[in-house]
CSV table of C-alpha atoms and ligand atoms in Angstrom, one decimal:
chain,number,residue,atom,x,y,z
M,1,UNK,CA,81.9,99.8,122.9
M,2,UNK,CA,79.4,97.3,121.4
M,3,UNK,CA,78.9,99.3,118.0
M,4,UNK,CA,82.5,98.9,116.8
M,5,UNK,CA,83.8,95.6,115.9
M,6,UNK,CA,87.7,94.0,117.2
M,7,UNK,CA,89.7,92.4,115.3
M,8,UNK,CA,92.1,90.4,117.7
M,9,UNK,CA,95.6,89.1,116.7
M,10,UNK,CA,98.3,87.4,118.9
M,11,UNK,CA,101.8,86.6,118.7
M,12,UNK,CA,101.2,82.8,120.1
M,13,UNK,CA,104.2,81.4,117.8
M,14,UNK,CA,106.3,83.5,116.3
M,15,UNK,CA,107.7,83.1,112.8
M,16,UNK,CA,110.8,80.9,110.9
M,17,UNK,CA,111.8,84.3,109.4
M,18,UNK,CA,113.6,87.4,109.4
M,19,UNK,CA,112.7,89.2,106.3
M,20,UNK,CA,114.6,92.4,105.3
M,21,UNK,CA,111.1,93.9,104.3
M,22,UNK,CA,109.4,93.1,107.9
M,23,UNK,CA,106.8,95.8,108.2
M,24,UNK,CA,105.9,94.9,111.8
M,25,UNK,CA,110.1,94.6,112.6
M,26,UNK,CA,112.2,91.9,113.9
M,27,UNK,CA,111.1,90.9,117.4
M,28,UNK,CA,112.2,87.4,119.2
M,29,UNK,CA,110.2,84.3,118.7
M,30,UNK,CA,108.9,83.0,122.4
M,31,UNK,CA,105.9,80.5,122.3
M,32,UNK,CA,103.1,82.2,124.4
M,33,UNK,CA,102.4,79.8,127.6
M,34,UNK,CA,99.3,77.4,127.2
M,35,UNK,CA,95.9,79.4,127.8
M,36,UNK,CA,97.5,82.9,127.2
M,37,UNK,CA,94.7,82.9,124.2
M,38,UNK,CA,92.0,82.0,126.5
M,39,UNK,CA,93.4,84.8,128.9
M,40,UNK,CA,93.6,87.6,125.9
M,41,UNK,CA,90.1,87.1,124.3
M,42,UNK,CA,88.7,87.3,128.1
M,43,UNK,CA,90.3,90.5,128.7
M,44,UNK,CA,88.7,92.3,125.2
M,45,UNK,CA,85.2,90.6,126.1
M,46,UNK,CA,83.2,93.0,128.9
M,47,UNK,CA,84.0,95.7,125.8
M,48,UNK,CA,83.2,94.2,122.5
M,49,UNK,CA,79.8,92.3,121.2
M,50,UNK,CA,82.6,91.3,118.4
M,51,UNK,CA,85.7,90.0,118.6
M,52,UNK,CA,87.8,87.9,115.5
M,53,UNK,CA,90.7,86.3,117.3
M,54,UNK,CA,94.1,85.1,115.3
M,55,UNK,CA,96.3,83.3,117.0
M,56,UNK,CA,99.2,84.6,114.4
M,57,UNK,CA,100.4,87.6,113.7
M,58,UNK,CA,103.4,86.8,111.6
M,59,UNK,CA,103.3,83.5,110.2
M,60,UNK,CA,99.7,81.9,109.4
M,61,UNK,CA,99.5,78.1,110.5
M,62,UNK,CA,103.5,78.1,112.7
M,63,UNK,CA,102.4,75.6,114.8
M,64,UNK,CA,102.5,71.8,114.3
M,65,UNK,CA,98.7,71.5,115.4
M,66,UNK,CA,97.6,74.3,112.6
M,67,UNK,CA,94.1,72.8,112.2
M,68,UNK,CA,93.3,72.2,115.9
M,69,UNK,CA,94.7,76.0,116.3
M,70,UNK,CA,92.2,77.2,113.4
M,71,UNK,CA,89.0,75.3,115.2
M,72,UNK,CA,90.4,76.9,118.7
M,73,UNK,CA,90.2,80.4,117.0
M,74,UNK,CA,86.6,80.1,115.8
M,75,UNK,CA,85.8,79.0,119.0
M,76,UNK,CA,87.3,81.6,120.6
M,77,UNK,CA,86.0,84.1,118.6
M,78,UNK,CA,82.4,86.3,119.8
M,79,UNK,CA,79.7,86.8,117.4
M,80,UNK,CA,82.3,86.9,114.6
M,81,UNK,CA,84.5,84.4,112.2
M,82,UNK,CA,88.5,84.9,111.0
M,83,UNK,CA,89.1,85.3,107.7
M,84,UNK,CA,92.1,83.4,106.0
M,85,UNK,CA,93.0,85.5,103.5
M,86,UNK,CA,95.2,84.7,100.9
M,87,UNK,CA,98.0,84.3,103.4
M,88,UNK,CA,99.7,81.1,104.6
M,89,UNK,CA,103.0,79.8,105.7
M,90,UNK,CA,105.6,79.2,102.6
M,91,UNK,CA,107.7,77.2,105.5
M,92,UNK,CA,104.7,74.7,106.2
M,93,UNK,CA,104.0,74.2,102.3
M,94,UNK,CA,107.7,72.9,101.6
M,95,UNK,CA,107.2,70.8,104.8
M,96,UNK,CA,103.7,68.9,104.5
M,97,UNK,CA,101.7,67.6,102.0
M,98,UNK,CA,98.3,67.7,103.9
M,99,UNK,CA,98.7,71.9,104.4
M,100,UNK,CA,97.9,72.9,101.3
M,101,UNK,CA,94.2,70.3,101.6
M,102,UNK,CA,93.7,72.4,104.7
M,103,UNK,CA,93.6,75.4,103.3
M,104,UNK,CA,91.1,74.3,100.4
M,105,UNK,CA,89.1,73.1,103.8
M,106,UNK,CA,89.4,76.5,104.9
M,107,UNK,CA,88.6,78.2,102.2
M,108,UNK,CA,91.9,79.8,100.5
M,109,UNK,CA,91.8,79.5,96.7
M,110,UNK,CA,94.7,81.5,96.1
M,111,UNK,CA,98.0,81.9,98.5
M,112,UNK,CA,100.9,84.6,98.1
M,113,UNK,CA,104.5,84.1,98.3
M,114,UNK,CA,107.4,86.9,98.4
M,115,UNK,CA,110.4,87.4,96.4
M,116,UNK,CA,113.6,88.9,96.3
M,117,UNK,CA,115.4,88.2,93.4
M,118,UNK,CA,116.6,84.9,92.9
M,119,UNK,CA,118.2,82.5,94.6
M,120,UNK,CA,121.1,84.0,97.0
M,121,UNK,CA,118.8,87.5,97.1
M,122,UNK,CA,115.9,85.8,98.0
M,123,UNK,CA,117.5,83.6,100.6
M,124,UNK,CA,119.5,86.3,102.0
M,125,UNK,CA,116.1,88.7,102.2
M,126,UNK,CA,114.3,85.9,104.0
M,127,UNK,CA,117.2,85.3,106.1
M,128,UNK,CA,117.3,81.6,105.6
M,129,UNK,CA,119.2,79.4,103.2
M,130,UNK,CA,116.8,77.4,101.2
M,131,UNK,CA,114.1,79.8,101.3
M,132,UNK,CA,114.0,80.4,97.7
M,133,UNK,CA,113.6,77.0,96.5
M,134,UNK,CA,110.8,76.8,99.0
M,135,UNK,CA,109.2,79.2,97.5
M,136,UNK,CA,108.9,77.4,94.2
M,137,UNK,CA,108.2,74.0,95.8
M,138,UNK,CA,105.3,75.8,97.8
M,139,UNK,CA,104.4,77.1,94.2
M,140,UNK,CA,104.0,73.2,92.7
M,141,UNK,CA,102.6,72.1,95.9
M,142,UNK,CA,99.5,74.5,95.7
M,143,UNK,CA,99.2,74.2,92.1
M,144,UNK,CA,99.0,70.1,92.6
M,145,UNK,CA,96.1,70.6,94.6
M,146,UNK,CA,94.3,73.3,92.8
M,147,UNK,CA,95.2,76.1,94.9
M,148,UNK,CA,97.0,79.4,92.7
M,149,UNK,CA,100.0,81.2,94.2
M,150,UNK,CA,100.8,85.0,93.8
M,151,UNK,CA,104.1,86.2,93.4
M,152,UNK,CA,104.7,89.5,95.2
M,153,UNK,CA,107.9,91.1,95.0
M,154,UNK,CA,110.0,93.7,96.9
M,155,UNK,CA,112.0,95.7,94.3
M,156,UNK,CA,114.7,98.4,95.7
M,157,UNK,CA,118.0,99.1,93.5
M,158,UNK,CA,119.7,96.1,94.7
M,159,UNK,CA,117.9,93.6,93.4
M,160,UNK,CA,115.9,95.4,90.5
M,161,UNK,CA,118.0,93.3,87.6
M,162,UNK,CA,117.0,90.3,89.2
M,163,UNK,CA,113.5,90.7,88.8
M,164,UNK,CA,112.9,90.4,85.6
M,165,UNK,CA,114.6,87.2,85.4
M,166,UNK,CA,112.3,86.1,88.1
M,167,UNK,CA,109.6,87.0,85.8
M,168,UNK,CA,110.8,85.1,83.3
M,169,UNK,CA,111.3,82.2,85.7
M,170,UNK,CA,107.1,82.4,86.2
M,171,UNK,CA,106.7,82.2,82.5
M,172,UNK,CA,109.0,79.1,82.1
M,173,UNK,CA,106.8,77.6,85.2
M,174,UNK,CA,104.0,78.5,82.9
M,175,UNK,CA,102.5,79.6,86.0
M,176,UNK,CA,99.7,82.2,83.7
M,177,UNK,CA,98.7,78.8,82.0
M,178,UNK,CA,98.1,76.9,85.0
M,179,UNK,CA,96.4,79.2,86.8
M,180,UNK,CA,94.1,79.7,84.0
M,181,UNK,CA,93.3,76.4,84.5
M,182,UNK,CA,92.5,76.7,87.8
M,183,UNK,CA,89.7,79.4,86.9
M,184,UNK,CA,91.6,82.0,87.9
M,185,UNK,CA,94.8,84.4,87.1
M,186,UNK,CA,98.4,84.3,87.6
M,187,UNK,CA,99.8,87.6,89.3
M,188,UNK,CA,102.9,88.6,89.5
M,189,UNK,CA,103.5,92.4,91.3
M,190,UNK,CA,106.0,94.3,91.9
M,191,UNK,CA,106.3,97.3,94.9
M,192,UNK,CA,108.7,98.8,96.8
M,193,UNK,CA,107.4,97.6,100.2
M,194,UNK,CA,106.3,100.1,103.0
M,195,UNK,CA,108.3,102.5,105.4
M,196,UNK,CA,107.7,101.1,108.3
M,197,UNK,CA,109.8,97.9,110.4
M,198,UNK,CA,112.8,96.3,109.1
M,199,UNK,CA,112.0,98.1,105.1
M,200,UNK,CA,112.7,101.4,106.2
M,201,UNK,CA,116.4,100.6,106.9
M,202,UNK,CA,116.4,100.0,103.1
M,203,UNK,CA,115.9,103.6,102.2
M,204,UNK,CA,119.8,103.8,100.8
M,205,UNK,CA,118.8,101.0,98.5
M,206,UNK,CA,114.9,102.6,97.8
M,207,UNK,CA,114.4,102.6,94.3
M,208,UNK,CA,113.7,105.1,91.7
M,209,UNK,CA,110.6,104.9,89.7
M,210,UNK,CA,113.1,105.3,86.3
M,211,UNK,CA,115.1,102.8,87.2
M,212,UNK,CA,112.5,100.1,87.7
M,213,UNK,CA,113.1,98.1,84.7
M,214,UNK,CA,110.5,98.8,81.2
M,215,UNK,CA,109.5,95.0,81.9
M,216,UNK,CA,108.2,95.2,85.0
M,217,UNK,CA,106.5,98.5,84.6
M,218,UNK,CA,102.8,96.3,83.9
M,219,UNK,CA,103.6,94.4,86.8
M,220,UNK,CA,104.4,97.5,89.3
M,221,UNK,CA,101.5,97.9,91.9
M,222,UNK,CA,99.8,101.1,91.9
M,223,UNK,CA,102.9,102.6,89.4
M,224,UNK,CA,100.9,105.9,88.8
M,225,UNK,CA,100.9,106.8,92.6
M,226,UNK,CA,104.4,106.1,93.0
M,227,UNK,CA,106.3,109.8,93.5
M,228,UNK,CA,110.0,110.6,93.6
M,229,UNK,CA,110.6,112.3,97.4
M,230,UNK,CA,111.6,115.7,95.9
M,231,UNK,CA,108.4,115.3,94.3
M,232,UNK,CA,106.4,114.7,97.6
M,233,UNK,CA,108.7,117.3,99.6
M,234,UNK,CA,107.7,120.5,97.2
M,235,UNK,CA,104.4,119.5,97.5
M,236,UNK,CA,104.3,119.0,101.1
M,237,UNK,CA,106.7,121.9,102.4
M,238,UNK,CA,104.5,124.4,104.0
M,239,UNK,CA,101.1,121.4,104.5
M,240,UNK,CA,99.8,122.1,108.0
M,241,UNK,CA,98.1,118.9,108.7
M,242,UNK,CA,99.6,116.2,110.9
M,243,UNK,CA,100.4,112.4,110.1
M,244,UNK,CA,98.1,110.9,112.8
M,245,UNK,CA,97.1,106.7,111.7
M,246,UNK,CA,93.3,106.2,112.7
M,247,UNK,CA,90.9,103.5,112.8
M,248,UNK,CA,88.2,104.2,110.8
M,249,UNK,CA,86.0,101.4,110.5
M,250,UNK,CA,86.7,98.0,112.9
M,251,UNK,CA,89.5,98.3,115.8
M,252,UNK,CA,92.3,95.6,115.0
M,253,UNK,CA,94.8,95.0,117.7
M,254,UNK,CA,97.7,93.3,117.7
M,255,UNK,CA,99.6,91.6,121.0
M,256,UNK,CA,102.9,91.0,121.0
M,257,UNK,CA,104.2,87.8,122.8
M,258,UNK,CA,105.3,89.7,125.7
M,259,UNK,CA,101.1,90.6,125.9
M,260,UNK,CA,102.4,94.4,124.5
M,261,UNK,CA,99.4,96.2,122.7
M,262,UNK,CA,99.7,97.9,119.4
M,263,UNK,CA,97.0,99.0,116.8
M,264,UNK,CA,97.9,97.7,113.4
M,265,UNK,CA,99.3,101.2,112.0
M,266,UNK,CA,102.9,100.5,111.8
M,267,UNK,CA,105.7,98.6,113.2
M,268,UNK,CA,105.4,97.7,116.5
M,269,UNK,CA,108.2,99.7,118.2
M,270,UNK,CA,107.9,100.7,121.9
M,271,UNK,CA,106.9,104.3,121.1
M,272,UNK,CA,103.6,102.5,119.6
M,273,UNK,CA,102.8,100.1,121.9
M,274,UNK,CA,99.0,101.1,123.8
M,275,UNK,CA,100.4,99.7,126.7
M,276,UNK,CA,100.6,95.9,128.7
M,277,UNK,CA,97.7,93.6,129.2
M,278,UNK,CA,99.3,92.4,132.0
M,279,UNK,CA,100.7,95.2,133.8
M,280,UNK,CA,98.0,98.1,132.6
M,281,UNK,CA,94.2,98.0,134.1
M,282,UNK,CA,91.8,97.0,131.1
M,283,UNK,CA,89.5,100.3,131.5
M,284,UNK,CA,92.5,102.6,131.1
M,285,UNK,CA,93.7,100.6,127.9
M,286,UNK,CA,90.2,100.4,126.5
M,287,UNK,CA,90.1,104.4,127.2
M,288,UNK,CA,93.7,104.4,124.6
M,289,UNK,CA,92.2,102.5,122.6
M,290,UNK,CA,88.8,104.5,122.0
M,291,UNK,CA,90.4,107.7,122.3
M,292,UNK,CA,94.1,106.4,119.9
M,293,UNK,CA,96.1,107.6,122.6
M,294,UNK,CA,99.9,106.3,122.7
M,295,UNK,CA,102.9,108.1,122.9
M,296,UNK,CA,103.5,107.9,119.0
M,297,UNK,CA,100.1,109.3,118.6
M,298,UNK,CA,100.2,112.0,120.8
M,299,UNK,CA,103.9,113.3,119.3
M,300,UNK,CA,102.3,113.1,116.0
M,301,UNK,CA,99.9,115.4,117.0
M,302,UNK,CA,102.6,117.9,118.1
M,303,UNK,CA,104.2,118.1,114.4
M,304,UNK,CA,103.1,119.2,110.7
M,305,UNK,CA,103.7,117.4,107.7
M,306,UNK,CA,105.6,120.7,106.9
M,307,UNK,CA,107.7,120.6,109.6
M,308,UNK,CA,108.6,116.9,108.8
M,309,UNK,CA,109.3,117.3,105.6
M,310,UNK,CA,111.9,120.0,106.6
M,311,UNK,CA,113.6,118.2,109.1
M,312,UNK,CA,113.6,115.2,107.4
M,313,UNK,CA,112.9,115.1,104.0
M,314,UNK,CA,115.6,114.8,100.8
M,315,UNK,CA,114.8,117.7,98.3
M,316,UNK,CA,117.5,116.0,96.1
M,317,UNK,CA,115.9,112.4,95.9
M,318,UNK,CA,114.8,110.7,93.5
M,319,UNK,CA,113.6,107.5,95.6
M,320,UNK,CA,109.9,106.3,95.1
M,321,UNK,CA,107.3,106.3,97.6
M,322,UNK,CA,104.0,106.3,97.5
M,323,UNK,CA,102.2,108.9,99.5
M,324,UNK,CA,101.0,107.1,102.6
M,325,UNK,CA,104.3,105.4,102.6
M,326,UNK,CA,106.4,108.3,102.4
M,327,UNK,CA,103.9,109.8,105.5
M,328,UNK,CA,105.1,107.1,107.8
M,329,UNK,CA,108.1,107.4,106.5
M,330,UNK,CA,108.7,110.9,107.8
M,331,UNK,CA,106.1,110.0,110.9
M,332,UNK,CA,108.7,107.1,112.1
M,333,UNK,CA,112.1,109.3,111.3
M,334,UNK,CA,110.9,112.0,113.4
M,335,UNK,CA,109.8,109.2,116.1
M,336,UNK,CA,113.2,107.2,116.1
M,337,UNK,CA,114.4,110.6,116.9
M,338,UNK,CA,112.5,111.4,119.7
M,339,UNK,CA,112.2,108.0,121.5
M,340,UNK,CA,115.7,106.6,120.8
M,341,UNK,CA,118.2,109.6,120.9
E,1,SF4,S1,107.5,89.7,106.8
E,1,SF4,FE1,106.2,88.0,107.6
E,1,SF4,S2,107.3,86.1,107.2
E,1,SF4,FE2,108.8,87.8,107.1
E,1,SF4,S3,109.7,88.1,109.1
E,1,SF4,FE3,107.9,89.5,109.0
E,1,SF4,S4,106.3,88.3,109.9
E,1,SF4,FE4,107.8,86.8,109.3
């Protein structure tokens, strides 16, 4: 196993949310016991010459020691070093003025935040009052210390009015300005999040590509590869090839805080889990692992992208997806199905 690199990442804290969009789903937030990371990273080293361990899954920095925690996963980490990203905890930003110095320490020049809508969407998204106006307090608190924030939003046909207002809100921030001054740019980008999680129970609501509003069509990630489904369902009717998520370059594993394992491919619902660190032997996970075997990959091997776009798709919709998204789409309908019926 030495030739293929892990990446590592572990449920140790949980997260302050419960976002509407949650691509990995809702799952309850129990704090891992004391040397559970210790214990994980021991169990992946007799298979890996690399491993990058994260100590978050969901929320970056959750835990009131966040810079101890980010020493303790460099050291815990073999012949490799975490990234940080442009990820970090809006919740911690509202709350303390040293956060955003860390993450200059660390080496984040640029963080992003998610929107809703406005106020009462946003909050309701999120599903916390207040969140909003952390959002924009998290905003002036990484500008003040020269650190740009990126405004990603989740547009559906709920909320698609309230966007451009939001927009407008960054221009009356003169958040392009300020950036610029930084060195760098001010983005703002809009999508209609994935299929997978929490987002996929927003398909009612999923929007259609002429209904996003003419102002936020520059702004609309990847707009040219967003399809309408009827679109995607001609063209996939009769494909014979199957939906089947692979690794190709590093492994990256996530464990939940119950020590489940999952690949990073989707949501992490039983039918995906690779099995139990605690309750599996190692050599037989390591063997799922190598060879993708779980009981999501196997039934996805069993059906056609045809044959789910018969049973499942809508010849009559105009909703937008992009291609992957509208693959795991399908993928997770015909597995919610099967597993939970
Ligand atoms: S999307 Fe991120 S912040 Fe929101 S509930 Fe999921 S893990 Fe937490």
């Amino acid at each position: 196993m030495g030739e293929k690199a892990l990446t590592l990442a572990a449920d140790l804290y949980g997260c302050p949310n419960r976002c509407l969009h949650c691509w990995l789903s809702h799952m309850p937030n129990r704090r891992m016991e004391p040397g559970a990371d210790v214990r994980i990273v021991s169990l992946f080293k007799p298979y890996f010459d690399s491993i990058a361990f994260y100590s978050w899954l969901r929320e970056p920095d959750f835990c009131p020691d966040y810079r101890a925690r980010w020493e303790r996963d460099k050291q815990l980490s073999v012949n490799a070093i975490p990234a940080r990203f442009e990820l970090a905890s809006f919740w911690r930003l509202a709350r303390d003025a040293e956060y955003p110095l860390f993450l200059k320490e660390a080496g984040v020049s640029c963080v992003q935040l998610s929107f809703f809508g406005l106020e009462d969407t946003t909050d309701r998204y999120v599903g916390r009052k207040g969140a909003f106006r952390e959002l924009l307090k998290a905003t002036e608190r990484l500008l003040k210390n020269g650190l740009r924030p990126r405004w990603q939003t989740f547009i559906n046909e709920e909320n698609r009015e309230e966007l451009p207002a939001l927009l407008a809100l960054s221009e009356t921030m003169e958040l392009p300005r300020r950036c610029a001054e930084l060195g760098g740019e001010f983005s703002f980008f809009v999508h209609p999040g994935s299929c997978d999680g929490e987002n996929r129970k927003l398909y009612s609501i999923r929007i259609c590509k002429e209904h996003i509003p003419a102002a936020l069509v520059p702004h609309t990630l990847d707009y040219d590869a967003l399809f309408s489904e009827k679109d995607l369902c001609r063209r996939w009717r009769d494909n014979t090839s199957h939906v089947i998520p692979h690794n190709d370059g590093d492994i990256v594993l996530y464990v939940s805080n119950d020590y489940g394992l999952f690949f990073n491919f989707t949501h992490m619902r039983p039918e995906w889990r690779i099995g139990n660190l605690l309750t599996d032997p190692m050599d037989e996970l390591i063997r799922r692992v190598v060879e993708e075997d779980s009981p999501a990959l196997r039934a996805a091997r069993e059906i056609t992208l045809g044959e789910l776009v018969r049973l499942y798709g809508d010849e009559s919709s105009d909703r937008a997806f992009d291609m992957e998204d509208y693959k795991a789409y399908l993928l997770n309908t015909y597995l919610e199905r099967r597993y939970r019926t």
